[in-house]
Short mmCIF file of C-alpha atoms in Angstrom, two decimals:
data_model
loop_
_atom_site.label_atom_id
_atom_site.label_comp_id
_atom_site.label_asym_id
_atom_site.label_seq_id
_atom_site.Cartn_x
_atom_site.Cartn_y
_atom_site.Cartn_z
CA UNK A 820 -65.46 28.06 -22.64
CA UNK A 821 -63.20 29.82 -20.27
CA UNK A 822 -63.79 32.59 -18.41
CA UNK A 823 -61.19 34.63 -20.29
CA UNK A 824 -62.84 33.67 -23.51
CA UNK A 825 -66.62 34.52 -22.75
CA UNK A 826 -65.29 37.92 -21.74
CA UNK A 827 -63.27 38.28 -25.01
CA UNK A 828 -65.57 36.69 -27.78
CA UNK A 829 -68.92 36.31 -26.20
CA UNK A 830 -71.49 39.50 -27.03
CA UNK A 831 -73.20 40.95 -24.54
CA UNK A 832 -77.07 39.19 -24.03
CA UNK A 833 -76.15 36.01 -24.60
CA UNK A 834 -76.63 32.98 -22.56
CA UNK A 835 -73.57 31.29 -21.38
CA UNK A 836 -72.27 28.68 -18.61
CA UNK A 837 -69.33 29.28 -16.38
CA UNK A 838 -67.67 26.87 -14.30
CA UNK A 839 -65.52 28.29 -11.63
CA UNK A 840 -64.34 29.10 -8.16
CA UNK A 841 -65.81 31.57 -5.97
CA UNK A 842 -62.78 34.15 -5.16
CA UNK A 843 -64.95 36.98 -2.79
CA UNK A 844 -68.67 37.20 -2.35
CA UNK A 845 -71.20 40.14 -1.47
CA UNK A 846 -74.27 40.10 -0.04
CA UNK A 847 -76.84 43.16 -0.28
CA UNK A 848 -80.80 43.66 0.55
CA UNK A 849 -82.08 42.65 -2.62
CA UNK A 850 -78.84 41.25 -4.79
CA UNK A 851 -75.54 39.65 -4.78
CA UNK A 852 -72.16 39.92 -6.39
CA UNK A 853 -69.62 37.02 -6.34
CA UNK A 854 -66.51 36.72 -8.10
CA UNK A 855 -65.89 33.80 -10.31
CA UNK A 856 -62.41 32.44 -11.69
CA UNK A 857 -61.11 29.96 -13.40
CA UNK A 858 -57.34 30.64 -13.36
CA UNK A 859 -57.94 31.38 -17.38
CA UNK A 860 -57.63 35.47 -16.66
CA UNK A 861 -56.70 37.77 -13.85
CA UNK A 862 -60.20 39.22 -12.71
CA UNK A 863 -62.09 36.60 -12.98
CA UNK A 864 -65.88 37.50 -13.90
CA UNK A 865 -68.62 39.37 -11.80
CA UNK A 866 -71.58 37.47 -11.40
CA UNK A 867 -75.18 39.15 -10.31
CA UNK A 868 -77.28 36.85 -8.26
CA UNK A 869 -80.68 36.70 -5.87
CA UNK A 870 -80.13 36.40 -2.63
CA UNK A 871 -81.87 32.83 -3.04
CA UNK A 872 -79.15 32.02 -5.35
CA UNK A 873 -76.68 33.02 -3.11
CA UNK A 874 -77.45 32.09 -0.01
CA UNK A 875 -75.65 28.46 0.27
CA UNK A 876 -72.11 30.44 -1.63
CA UNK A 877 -68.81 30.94 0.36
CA UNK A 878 -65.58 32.04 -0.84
CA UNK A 879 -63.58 28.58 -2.04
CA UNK A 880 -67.22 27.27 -3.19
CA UNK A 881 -66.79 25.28 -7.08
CA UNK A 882 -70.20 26.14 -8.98
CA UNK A 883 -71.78 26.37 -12.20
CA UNK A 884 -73.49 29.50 -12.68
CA UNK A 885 -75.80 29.72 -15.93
CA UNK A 886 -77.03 33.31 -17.70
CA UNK A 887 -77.10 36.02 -19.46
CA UNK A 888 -73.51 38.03 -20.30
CA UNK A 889 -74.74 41.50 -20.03
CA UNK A 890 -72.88 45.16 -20.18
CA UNK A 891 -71.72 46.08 -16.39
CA UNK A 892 -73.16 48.87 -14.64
CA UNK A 893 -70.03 49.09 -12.76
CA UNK A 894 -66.33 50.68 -13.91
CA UNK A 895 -63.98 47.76 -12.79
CA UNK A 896 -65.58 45.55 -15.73
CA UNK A 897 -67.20 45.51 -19.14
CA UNK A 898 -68.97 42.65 -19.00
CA UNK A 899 -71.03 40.91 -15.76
CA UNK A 900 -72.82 37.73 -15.57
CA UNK A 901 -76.24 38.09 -14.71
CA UNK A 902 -77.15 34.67 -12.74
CA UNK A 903 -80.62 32.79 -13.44
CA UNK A 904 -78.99 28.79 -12.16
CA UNK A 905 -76.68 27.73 -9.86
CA UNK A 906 -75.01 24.26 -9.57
CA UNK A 907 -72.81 23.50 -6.72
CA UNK A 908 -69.88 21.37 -7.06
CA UNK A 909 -68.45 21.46 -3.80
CA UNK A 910 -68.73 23.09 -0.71
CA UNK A 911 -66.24 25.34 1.08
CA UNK A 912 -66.17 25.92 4.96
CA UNK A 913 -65.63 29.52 5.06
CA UNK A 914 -64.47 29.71 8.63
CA UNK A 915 -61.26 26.95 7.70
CA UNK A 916 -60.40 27.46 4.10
CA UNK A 917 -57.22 29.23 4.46
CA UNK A 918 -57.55 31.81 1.57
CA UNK A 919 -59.22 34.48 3.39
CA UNK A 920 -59.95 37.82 1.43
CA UNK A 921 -57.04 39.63 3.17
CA UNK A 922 -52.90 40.35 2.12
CA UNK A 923 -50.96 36.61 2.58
CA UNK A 924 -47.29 36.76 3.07
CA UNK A 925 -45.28 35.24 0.71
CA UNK A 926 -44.54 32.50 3.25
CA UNK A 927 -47.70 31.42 4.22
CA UNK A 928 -48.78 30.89 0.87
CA UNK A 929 -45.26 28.19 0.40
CA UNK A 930 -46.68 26.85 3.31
CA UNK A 931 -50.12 25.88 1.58
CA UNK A 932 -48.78 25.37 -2.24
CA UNK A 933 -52.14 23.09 -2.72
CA UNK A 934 -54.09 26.67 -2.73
CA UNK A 935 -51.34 28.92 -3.72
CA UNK A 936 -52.63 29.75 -7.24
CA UNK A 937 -56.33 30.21 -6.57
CA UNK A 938 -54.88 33.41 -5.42
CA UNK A 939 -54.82 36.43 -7.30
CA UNK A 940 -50.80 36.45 -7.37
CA UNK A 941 -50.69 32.42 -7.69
CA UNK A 942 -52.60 32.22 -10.70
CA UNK A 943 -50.92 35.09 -12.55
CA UNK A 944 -47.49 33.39 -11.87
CA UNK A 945 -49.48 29.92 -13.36
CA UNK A 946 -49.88 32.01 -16.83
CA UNK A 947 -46.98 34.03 -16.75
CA UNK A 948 -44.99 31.25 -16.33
CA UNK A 949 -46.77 29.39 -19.03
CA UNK A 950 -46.60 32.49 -21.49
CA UNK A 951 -42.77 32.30 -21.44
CA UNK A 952 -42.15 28.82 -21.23
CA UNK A 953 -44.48 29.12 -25.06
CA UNK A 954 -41.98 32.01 -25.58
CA UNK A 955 -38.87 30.63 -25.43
CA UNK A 956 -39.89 27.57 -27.26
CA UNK A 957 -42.04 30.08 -30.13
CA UNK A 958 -38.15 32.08 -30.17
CA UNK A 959 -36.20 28.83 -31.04
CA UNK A 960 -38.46 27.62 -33.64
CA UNK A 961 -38.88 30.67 -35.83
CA UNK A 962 -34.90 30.16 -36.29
CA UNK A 963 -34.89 26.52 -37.03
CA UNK A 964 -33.65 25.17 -33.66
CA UNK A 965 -34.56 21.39 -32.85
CA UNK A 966 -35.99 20.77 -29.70
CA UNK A 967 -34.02 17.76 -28.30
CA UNK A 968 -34.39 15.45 -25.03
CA UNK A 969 -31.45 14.60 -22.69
CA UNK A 970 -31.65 12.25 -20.50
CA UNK A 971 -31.34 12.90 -16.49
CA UNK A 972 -29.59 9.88 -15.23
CA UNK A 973 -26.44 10.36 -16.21
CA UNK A 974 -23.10 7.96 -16.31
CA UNK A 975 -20.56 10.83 -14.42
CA UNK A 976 -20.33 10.77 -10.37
CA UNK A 977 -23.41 11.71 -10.32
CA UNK A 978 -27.25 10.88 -10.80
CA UNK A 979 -28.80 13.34 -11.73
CA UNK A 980 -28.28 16.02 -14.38
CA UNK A 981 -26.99 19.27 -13.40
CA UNK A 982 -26.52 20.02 -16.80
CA UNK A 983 -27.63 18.50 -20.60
CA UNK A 984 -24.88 20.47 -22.52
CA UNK A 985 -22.56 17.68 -23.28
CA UNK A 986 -25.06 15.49 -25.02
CA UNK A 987 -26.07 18.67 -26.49
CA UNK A 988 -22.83 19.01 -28.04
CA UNK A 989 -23.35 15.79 -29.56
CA UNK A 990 -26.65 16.68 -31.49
CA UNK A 991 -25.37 19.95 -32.37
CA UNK A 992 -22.86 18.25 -34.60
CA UNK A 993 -25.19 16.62 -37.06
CA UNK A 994 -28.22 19.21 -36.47
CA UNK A 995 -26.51 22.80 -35.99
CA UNK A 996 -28.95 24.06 -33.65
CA UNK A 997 -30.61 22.36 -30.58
CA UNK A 998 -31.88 23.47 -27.15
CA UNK A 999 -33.66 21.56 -24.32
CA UNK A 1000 -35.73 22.66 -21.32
CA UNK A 1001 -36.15 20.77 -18.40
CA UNK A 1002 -35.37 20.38 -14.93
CA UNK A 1003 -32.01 20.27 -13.58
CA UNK A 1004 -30.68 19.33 -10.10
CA UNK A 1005 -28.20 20.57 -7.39
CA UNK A 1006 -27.46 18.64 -4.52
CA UNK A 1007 -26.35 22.42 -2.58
CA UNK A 1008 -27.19 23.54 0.89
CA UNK A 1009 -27.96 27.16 -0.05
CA UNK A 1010 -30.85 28.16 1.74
CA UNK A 1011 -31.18 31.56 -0.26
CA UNK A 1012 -34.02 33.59 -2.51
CA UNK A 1013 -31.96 32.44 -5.42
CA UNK A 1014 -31.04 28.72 -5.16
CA UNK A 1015 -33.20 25.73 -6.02
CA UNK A 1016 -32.21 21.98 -5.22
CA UNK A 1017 -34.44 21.33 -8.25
CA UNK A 1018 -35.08 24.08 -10.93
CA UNK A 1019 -35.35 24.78 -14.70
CA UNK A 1020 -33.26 25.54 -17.36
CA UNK A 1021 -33.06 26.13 -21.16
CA UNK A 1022 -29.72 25.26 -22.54
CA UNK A 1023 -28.75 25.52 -26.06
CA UNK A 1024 -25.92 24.94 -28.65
CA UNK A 1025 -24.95 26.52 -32.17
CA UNK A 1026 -22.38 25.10 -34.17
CA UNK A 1027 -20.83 27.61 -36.59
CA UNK A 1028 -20.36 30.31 -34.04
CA UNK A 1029 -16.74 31.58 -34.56
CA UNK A 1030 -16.58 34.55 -31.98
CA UNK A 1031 -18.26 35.01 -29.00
CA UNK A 1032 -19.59 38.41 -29.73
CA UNK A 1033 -21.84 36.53 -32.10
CA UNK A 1034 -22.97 34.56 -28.64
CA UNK A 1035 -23.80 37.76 -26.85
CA UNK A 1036 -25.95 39.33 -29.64
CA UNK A 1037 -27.83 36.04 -29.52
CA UNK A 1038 -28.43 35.64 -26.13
CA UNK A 1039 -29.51 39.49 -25.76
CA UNK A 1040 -31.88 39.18 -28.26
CA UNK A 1041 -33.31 36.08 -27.00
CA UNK A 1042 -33.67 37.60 -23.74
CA UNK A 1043 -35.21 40.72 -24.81
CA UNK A 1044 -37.35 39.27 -27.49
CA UNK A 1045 -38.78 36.91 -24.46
CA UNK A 1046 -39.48 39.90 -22.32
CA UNK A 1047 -41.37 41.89 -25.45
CA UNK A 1048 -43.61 38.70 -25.94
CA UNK A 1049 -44.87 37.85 -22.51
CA UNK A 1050 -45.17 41.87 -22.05
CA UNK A 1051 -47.44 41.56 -24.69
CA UNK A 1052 -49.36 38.16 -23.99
CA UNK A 1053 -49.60 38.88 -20.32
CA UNK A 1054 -50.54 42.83 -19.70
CA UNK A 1055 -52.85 42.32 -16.76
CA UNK A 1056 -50.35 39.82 -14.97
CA UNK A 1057 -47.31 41.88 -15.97
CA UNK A 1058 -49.30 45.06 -14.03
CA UNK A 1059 -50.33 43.33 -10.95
CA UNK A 1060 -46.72 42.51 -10.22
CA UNK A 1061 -45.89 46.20 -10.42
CA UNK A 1062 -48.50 47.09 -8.41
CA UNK A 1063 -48.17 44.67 -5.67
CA UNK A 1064 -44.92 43.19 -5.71
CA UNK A 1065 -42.30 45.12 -7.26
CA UNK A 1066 -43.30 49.28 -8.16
CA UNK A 1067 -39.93 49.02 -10.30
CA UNK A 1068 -41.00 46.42 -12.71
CA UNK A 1069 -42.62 48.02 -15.57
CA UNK A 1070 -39.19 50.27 -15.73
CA UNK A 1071 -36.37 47.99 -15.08
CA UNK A 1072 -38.16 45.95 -17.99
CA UNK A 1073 -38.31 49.10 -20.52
CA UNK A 1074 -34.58 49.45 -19.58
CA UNK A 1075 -33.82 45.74 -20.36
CA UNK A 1076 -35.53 45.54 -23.61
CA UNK A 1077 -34.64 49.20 -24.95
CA UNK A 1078 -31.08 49.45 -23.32
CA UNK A 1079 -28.10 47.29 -24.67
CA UNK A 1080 -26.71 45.05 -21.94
CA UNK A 1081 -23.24 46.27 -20.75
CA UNK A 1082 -20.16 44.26 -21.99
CA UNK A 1083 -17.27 43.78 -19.53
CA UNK A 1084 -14.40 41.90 -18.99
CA UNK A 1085 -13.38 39.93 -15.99
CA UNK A 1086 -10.28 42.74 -16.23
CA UNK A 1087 -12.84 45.42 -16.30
CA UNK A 1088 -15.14 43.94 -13.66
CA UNK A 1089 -12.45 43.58 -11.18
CA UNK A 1090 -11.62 46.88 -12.08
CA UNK A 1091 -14.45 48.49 -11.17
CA UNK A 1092 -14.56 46.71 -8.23
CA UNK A 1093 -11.50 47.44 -6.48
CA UNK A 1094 -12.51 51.25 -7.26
CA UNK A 1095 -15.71 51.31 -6.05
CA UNK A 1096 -14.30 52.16 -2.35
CA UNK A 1097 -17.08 48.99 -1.30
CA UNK A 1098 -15.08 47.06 1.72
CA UNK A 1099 -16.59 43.74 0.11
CA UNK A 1100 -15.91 40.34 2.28
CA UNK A 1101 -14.61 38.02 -0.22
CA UNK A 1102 -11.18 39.27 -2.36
CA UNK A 1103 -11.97 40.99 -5.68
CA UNK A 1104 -7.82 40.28 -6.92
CA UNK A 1105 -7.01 38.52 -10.30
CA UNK A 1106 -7.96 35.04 -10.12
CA UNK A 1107 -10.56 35.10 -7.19
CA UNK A 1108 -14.22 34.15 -8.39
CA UNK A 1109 -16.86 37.20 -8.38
CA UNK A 1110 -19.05 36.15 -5.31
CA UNK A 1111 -22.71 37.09 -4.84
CA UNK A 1112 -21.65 40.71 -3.38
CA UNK A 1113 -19.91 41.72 -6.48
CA UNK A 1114 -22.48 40.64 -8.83
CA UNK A 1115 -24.97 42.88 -6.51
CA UNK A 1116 -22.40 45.80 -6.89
CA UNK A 1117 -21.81 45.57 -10.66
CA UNK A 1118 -25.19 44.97 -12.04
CA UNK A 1119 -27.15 47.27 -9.27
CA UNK A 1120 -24.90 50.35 -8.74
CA UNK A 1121 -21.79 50.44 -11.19
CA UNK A 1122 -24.32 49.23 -14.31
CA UNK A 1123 -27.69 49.25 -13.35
CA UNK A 1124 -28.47 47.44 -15.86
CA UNK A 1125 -27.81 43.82 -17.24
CA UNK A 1126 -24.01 43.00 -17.68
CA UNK A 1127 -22.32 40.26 -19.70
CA UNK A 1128 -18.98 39.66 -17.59
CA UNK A 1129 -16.10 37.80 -20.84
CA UNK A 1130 -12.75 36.07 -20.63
CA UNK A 1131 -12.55 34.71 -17.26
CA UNK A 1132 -8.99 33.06 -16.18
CA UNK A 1133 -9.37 29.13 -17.30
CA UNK A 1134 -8.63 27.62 -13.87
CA UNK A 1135 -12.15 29.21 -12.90
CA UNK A 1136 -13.96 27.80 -15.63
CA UNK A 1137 -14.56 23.55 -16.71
CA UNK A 1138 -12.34 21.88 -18.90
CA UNK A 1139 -15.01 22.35 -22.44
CA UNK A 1140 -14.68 26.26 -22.49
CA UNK A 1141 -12.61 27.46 -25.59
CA UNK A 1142 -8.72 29.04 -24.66
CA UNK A 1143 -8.39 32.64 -26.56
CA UNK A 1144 -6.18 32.06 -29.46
CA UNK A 1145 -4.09 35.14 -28.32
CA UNK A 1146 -3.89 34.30 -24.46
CA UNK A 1147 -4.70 30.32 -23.47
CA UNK A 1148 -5.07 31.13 -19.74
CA UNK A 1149 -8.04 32.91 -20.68
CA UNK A 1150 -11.20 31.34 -21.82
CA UNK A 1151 -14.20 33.17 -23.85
CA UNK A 1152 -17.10 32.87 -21.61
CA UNK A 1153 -19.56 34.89 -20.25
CA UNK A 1154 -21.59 34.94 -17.01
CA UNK A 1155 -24.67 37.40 -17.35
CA UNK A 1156 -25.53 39.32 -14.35
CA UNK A 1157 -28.87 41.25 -13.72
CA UNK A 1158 -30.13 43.62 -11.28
CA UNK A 1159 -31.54 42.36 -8.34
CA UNK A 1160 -31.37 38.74 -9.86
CA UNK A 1161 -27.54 37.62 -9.59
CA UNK A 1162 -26.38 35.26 -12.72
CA UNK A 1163 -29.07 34.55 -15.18
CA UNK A 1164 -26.89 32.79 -18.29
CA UNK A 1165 -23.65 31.16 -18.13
CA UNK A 1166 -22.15 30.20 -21.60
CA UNK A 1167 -19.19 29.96 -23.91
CA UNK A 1168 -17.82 29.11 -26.94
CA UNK A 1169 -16.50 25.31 -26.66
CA UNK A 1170 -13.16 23.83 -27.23
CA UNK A 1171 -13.25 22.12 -30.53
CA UNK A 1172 -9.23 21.48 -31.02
CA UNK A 1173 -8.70 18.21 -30.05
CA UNK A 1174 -5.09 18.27 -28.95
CA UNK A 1175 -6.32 20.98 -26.73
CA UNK A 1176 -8.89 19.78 -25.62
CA UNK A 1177 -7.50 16.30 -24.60
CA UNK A 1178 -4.68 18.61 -22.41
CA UNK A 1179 -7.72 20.58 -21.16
CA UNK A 1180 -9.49 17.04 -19.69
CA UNK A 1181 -5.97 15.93 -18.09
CA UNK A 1182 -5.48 19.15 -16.53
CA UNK A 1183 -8.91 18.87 -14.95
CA UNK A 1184 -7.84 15.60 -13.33
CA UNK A 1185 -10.08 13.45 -15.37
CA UNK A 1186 -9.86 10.37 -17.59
CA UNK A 1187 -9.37 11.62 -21.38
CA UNK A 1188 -10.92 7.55 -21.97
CA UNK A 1189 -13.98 8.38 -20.23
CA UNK A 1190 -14.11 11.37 -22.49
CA UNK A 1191 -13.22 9.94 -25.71
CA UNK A 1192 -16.34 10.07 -27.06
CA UNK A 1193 -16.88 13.63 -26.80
CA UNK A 1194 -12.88 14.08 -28.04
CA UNK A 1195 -14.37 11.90 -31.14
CA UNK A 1196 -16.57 14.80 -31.58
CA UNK A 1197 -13.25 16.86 -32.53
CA UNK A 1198 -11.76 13.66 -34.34
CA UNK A 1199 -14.49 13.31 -37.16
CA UNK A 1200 -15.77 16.74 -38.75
CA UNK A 1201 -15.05 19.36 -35.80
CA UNK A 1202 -16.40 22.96 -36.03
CA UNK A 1203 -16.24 26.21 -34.01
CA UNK A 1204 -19.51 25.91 -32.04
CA UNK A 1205 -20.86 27.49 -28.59
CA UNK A 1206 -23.51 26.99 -26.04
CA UNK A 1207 -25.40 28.38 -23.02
CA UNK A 1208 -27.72 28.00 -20.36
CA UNK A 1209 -30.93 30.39 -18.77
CA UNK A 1210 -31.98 29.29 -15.21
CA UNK A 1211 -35.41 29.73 -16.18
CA UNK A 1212 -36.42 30.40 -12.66
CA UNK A 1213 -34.40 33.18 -12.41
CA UNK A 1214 -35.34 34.48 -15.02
CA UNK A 1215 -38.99 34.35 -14.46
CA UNK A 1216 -37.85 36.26 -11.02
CA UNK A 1217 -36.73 38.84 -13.43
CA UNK A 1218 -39.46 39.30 -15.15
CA UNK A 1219 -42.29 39.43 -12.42
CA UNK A 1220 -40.62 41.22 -9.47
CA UNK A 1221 -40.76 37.85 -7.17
CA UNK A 1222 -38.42 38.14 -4.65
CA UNK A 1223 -38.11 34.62 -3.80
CA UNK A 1224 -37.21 31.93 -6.06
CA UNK A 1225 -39.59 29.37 -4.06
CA UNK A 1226 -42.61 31.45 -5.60
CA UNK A 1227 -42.25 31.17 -9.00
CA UNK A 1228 -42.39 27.68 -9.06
CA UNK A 1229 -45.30 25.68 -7.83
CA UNK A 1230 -43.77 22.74 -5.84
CA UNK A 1231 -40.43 24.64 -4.73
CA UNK A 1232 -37.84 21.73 -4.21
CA UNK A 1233 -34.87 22.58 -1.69
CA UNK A 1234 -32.77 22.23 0.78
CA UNK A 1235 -34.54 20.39 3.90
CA UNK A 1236 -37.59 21.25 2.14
CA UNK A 1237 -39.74 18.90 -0.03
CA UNK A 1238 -43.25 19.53 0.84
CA UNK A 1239 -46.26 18.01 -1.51
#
């Protein structure tokens, strides 16, 4: 049994066996209290031993402690382990293992990933991470989605995936509703707290989705049904982020799942931009892309709050995003922008005219006979359908107050760095 379990569903005086790792140890007169975890819960256990039993234990030590569960004396747990064996597994060289009991920066800890999550903050990231990966998946199968597999190499220029929605597009044709989630790859030089050269994302695709309203509601309820569950599975972990990484957490998540997301235009967002009186570097005039520092200013200060930015000028978007029927230089998209976390979902409603569509591919500058099987797709039984994506690393930046994007992942991939 776990260590999360025997403090859950074991009663108090009963024998049990823990396996485990020693986080901290105390030594007294006459007894002993080590920590114990197993990366199954936050805390770990308390364990009571003899100084006999302790004397050969350091922090990093693997054992096998054997005894009685018993009611804790003590106010920071119910439950202690009162020690009568000890089995060591491995030794651990106090003076050289490099988790000492003291604060690690961030960076140190990316510097030895192999012993990031026997930390306190490592581990919690291991089951938070876990929790909403069982979310997301849990969200998409209570409304019939199929969980499909695209491939990674790809036959485009290049050769590796930077994004499964066109063979989505293909499966939602026959099935309706499919999503994937797997890793995804950029070949960028961005060296910043929000890029990855190798991250993960959920993408999805509906067919039967006439308006892109319909889009929105979807994605906001996906987002904030997500946030509700791992909230719920996760209390402990969701807590020590507030308290030690981010003291705005616990709000800025009541806002996002209690709050409807702001709804803006790329009119309106440009707008409220060239109002703000911000002297922002890049130009915020009709056809420019929103850059980094406007995203900052609308979801941080002008919203404060989650923002879906709609109907972006086509020439900014890829050929597949549907033209308004009222205005074809505009396409119905959305970006969504968070606080403090830059573009979470990109999405849109796709182009199923085929006429349209075929213009759409020439205009791009590419080969409507390398594309003719996805114009088929509009040939044989087309239907208004739409599609997004979730950088799921972002996301889980969101939701835990991580400040870097390289922490919420185990083996961070970017850049010039490729460690482990």
């Amino acid at each position: 049994m776990t260590i999360k379990n025997i403090i859950e569903t074991t009663p108090t005086n009963t024998g049990v066996c823990v396996n485990g790792w020693i986080r901290s140890i105390r030594i007294q007169k006459k007894i002993c209290f080590a920590n114990i975890a197993d990366g199954s819960n936050l805390k770990g256990l308390q364990a009571v031993l003899s100084e006999h039993h302790a004397k050969k234990l350091t922090t990093g030590t693997s054992v096998q402690f054997r005894g009685k569960l018993i009611e804790s004396k003590g106010t920071e747990q119910a439950k202690e382990l009162q020690v009568e064996d000890v089995k060591i597994y491995g030794q651990c060289d106090a003076a050289t293992y490099p988790l000492q009991k003291k604060h690690h920066t961030p960076e140190f800890l990316r510097e030895i990933s192999h012993f990031r999550s026997r930390g306190n903050t490592g581990s919690a990231l291991l089951r938070t991470r876990n929790a909403t990966v069982m979310a997301f998946h849990n969200f998409f199968q209570e409304r019939d989605f199929l969980n499909v597999q695209t491939p990674i190499l790809t036959t485009s220029d290049f050769y590796l995936t930077v994004s499964s929605q066109l063979h989505l597009e293909i499966l939602s044709s026959s099935a309706s509703k499919v999503y994937t989630f797997g890793p995804t790859f950029r070949a960028e030089r961005s060296q910043t707290s929000r890029h990855l050269a190798e991250f993960w994302m959920l993408e999805a695709e509906m067919a039967f989705i006439y308006s892109l309203d319909e889009m929105l509601n979807f994605v906001e309820n996906l987002l904030q049904s997500i946030i509700n569950r791992v909230i719920e599975t996760c209390p402990a972990e969701i807590h020590h982020f507030a308290k030690y990484l981010n003291p705005t957490l616990t709000s800025r998540l009541s806002m996002t799942v209690n709050s409807p997301f702001v709804r803006m235009t790329y009119k309106d967002a440009l707008d409220a931009l060239n109002s703000s009186g911000q002297a922002f570097t890049f130009p915020t005039k009709w056809g420019s892309p929103i850059q980094s520092e406007h995203e900052k200013y609308l979801a941080n200060v002008y919203c404060r709050r989650p923002v879906f930015i709609t109907d972006y000028p086509r020439h900014l978007k890829p050929f597949y995003m549907r033209t308004r029927d009222n205005d074809n230089s505009i396409v119905a998209c959305v970006d969504l922008i968070v606080p403090h976390g830059g573009e979470l979902v990109g999405g849109s409603l796709r182009e199923e005219r085929y006429e349209v569509l075929e213009k759409q591919i020439k205009e791009a500058g590419l080969s409507a006979e390398e594309y003719s099987w996805y114009l088929d797709l509009r040939k044989y039984g087309t239907v208004p359908h739409c599609g997004f994506g979730v950088g799921f690393d972002r996301f889980l930046q969101y939701l835990t107050g991580v400040e870097n994007i390289r922490d919420v992942t185990v083996f961070p991939r970017a850049y010039g760095y490729c460690k482990y």
